[in-house]
Short mmCIF file of C-alpha atoms in Angstrom, two decimals:
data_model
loop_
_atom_site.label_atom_id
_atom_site.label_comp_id
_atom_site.label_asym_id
_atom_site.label_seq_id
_atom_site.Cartn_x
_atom_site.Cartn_y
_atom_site.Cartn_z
CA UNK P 1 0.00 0.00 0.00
CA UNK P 2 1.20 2.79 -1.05
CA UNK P 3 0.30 6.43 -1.05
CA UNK P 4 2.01 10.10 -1.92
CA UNK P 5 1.15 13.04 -1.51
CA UNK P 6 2.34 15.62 -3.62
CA UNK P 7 4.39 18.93 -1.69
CA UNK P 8 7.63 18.46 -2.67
CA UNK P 9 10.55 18.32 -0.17
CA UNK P 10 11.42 22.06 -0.37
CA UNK P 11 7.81 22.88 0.64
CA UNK P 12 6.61 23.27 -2.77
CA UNK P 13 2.88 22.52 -3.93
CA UNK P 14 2.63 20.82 -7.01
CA UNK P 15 -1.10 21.23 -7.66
CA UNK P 16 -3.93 19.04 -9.47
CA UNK P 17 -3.44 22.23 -12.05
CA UNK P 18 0.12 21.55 -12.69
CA UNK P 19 -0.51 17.82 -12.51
CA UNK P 20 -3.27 17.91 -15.03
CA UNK P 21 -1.54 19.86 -17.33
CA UNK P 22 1.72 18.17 -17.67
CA UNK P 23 2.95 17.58 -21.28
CA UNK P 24 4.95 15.05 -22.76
CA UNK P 25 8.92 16.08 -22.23
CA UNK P 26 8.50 18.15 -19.53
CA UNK P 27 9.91 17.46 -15.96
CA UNK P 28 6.79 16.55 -14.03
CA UNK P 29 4.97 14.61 -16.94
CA UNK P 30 8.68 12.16 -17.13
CA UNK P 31 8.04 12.15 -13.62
CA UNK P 32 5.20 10.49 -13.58
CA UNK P 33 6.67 8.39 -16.02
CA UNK P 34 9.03 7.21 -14.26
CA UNK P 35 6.62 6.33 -11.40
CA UNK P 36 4.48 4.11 -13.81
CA UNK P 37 8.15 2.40 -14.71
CA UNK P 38 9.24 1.59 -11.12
CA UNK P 39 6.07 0.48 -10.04
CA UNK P 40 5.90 -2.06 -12.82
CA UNK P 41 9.46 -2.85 -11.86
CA UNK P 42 7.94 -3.58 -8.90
CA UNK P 43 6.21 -6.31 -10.03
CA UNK P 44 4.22 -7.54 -6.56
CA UNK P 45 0.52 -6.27 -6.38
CA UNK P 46 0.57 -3.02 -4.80
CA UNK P 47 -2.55 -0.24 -4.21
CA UNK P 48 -1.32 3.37 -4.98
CA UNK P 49 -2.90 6.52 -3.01
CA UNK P 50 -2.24 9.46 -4.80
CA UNK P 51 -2.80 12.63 -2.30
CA UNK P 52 -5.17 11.34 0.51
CA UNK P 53 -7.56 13.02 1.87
CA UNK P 54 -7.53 16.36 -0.76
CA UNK P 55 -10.67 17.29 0.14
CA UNK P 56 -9.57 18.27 3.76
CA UNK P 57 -9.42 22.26 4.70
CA UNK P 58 -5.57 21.86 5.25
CA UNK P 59 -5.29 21.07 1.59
CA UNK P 60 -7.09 23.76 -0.37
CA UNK P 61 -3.97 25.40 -1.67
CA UNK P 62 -3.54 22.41 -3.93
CA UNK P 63 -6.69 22.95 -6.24
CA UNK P 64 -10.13 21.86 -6.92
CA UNK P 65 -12.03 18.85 -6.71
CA UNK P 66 -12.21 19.15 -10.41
CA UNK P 67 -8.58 19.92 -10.65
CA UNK P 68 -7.71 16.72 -8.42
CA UNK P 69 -10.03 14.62 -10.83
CA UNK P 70 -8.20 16.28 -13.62
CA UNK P 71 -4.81 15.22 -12.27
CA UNK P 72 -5.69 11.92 -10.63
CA UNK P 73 -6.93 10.89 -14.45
CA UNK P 74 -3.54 11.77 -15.85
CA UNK P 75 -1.74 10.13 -13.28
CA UNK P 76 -3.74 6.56 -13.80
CA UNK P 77 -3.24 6.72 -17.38
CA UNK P 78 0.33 7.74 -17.45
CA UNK P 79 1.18 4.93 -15.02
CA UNK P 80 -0.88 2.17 -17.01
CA UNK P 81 0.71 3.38 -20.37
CA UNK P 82 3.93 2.13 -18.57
CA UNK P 83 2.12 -1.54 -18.57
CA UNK P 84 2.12 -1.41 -14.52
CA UNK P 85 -0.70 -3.90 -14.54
CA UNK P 86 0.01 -5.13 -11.08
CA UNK P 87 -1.23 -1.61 -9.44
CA UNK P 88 -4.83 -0.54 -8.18
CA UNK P 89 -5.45 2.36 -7.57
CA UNK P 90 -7.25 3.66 -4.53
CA UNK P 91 -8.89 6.53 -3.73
CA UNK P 92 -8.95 7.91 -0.11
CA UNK P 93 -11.17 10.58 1.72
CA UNK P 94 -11.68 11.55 5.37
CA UNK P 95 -15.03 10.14 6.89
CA UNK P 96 -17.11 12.93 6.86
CA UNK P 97 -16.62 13.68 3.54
CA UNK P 98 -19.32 10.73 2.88
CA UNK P 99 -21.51 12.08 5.06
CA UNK P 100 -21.56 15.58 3.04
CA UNK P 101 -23.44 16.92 -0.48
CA UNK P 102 -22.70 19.34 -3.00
CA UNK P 103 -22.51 22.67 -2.76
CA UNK P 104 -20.17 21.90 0.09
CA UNK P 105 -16.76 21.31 -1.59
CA UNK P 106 -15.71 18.96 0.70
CA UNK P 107 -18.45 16.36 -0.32
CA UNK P 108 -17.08 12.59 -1.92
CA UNK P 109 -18.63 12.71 -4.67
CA UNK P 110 -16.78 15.85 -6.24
CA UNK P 111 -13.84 14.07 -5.82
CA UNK P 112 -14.43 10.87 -7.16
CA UNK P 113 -12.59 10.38 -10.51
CA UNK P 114 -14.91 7.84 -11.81
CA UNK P 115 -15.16 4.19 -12.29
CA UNK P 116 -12.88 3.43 -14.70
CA UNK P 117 -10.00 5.04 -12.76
CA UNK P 118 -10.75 4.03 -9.40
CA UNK P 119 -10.14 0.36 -8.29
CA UNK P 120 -10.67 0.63 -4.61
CA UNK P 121 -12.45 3.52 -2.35
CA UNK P 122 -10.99 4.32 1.14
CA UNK P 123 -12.30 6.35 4.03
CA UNK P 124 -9.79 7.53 7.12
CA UNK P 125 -11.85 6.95 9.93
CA UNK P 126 -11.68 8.02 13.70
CA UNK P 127 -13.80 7.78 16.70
CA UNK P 128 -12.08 10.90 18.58
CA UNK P 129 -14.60 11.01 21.53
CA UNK P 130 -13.87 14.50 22.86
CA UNK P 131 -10.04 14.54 22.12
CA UNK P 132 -9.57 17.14 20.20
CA UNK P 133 -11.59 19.47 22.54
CA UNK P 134 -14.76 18.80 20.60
CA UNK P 135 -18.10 16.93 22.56
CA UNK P 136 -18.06 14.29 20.00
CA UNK P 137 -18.46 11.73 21.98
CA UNK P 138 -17.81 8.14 22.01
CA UNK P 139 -18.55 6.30 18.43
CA UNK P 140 -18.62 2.75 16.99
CA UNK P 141 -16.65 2.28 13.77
CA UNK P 142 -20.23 1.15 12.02
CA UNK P 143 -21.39 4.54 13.11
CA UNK P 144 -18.69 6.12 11.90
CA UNK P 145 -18.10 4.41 8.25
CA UNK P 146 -22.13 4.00 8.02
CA UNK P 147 -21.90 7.04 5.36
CA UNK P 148 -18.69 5.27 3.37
CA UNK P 149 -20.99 2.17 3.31
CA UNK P 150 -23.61 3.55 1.82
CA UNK P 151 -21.53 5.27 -1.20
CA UNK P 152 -19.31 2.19 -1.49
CA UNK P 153 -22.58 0.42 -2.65
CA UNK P 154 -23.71 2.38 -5.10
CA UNK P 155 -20.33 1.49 -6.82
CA UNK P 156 -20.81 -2.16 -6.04
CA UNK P 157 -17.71 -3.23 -8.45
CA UNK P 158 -15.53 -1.70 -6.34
CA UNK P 159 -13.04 -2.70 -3.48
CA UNK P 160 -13.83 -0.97 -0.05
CA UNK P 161 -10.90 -0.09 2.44
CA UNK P 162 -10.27 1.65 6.01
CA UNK P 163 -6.28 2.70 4.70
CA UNK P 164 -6.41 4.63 8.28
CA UNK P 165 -8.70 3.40 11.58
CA UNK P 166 -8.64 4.52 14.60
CA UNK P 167 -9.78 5.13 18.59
CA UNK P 168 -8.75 7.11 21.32
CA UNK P 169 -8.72 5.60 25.22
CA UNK P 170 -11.55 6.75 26.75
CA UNK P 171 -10.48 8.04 30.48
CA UNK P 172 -13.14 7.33 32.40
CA UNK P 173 -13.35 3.59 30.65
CA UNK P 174 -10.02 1.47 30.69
CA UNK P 175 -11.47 -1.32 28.95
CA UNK P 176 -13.56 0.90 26.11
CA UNK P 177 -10.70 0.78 23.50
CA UNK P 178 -10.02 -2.41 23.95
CA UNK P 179 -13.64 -3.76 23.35
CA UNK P 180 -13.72 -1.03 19.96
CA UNK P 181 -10.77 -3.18 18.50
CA UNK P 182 -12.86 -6.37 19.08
CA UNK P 183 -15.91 -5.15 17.62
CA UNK P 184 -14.61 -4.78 14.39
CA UNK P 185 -14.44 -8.54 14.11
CA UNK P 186 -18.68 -8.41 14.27
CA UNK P 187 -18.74 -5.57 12.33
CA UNK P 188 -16.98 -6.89 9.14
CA UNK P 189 -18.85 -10.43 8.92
CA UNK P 190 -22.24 -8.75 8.53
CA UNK P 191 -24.38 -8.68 5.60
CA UNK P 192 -23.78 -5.41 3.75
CA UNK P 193 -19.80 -5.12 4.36
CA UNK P 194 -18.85 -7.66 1.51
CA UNK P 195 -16.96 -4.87 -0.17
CA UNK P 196 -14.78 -3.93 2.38
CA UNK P 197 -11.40 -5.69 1.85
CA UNK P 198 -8.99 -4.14 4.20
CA UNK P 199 -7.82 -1.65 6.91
CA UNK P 200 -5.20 -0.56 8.28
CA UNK P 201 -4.93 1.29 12.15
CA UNK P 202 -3.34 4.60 12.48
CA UNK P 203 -0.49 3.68 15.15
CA UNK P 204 0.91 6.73 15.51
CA UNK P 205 0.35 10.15 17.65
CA UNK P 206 -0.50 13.55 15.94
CA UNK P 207 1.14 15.79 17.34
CA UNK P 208 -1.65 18.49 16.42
CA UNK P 209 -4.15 16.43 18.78
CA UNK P 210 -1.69 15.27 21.30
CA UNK P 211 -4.75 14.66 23.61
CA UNK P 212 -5.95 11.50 20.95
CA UNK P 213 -4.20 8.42 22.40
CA UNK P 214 -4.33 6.40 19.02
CA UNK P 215 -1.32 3.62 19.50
CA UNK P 216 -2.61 -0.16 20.10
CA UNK P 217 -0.11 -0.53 23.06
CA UNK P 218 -1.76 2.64 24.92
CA UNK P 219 -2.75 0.28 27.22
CA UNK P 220 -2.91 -3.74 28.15
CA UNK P 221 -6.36 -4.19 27.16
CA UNK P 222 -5.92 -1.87 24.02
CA UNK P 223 -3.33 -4.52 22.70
CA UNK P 224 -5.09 -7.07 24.12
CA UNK P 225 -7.96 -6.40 21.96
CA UNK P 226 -5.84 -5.50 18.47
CA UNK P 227 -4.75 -8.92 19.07
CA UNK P 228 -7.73 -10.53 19.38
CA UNK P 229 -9.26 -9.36 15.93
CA UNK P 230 -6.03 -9.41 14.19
CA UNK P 231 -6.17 -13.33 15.21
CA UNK P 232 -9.96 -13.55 14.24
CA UNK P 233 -10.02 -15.53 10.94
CA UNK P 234 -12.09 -12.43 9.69
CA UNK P 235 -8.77 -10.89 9.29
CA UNK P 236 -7.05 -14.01 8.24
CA UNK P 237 -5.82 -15.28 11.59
CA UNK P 238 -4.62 -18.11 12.75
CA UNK P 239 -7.78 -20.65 13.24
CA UNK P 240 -6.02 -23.18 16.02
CA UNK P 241 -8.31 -26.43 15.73
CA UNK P 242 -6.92 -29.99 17.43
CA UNK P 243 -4.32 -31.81 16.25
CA UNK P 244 -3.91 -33.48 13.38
CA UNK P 245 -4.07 -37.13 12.90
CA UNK P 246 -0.92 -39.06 13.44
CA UNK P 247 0.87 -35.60 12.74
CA UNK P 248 1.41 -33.83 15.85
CA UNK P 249 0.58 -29.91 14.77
CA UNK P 250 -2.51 -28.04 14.82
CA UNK P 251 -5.10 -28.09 11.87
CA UNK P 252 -6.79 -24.84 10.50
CA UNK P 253 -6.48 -21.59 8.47
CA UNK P 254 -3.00 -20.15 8.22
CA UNK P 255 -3.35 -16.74 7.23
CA UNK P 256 -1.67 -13.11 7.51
CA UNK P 257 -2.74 -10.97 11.10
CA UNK P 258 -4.84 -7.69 10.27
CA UNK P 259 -1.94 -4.51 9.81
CA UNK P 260 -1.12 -1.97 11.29
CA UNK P 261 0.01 1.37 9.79
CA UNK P 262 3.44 2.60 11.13
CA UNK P 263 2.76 6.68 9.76
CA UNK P 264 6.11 8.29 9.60
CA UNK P 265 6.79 12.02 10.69
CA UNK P 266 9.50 13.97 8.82
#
């Protein structure tokens, strides 16, 4: 899974403008180029997120939702005229944006680039409680991604994905987190979520909401929890059954354990 976002490291903006208007020979267009090229160098199936989360406030300066379309479209066909067959391509939005309609710029459906350049949808979702000095209150992930549901299905060809998750502790509750984590395990095996193919948890602190204790290890029965749906066979766990027959070892499902998102600072 990967995703880039598109300041440069001096601090410079390239926007969905610049993006979208790229020629052939210029700097930016070989570029891109040469990011279709390395990804089918690659070779290994891989998910690409180009800028998440554009519709956000902090990321106006980089253009319109019709200027991100414009540039996400360019991008997609630049990197499959390279041949990199082994990449989808995933779109990802904060939450709320689901929740919101035109005229409000913000809304997921201005940003959506279409069918036939978007392979999986994302939503970066949070239960903050009151965290970031907000009375939001305590919320269930199917609260939260109720919204994301609901668009996902009227593109039913499409992939669904959490590529961030998250909860705070809740302070007057030890055991709250912990039981959140578990609950996804429910959540994901009812009818209605058959789109939804992965997620990934936000293990990190923001230092812009230092108050929002996000890690798994915040506490014993936070990891204690992340570990028990990681090893649910929902998330392609380890099913332990009794042994087998005349071989000594344990029968059942061998799988990979649900991730976790390490987000880098600097």
């Amino acid at each position: 899974l990967f995703t880039m976002k598109p300041p440069r490291t001096d601090g410079t903006k390239i926007t969905g403008a610049l993006l979208a208007a790229a020629q052939p020979g210029t700097h930016l267009h070989n570029q891109m180029n040469q990011l279709g090229a390395e990804f089918k160098a690659f070779g290994d199936p891989m998910y690409f997120i180009f800028h998440h989360e554009p519709e956000a406030d902090v990321n106006k300066a980089y253009g319109s939702p019709a200027e991100f379309v414009a540039a996400w479209r360019k991008i997609v066909d630049i990197i499959r005229g390279q041949g990199a067959t082994n990449v989808k391509f995933m779109l990802a939005l904060v939450d709320y944006s689901y929740t919101l309609t035109p005229p409000d710029r913000r809304a997921a459906v201005s940003w959506y680039p279409g069918d036939g350049y978007v392979d999986a949808i994302g939503a970066d979702a949070y239960n903050w409680d009151d965290c970031r000095g907000r009375a939001e209150g305590w919320r269930s992930l199917q609260s939260i991604i109720e919204p994301f549901r609901v668009f996902g299905a009227s593109h039913p060809g499409k992939e669904m994905w959490l590529p961030e998750y998250g909860t705070t502790e809740d302070p007057t509750n030890p055991a709250r987190k912990g039981q959140w984590l578990r609950d996804t395990v429910t959540l994901f095996t009812q009818p209605g979520y058959e789109q939804f193919r992965g997620l990934t948890y936000f293990n990190d602190i923001d230092p812009s909401t230092p108050a929002c204790i996000w890690p798994i290890d915040s506490s014993a029965q936070s990891t204690a929890g992340f570990a028990a749906a990681g090893a649910s066979p929902t998330f392609g766990g380890v099913v332990v059954g009794p042994p087998c027959v005349n071989v000594g070892i344990s029968c059942g499902a061998i799988a990979t354990v649900g991730a976790v998102r390490i987000k880098g600072r600097g």
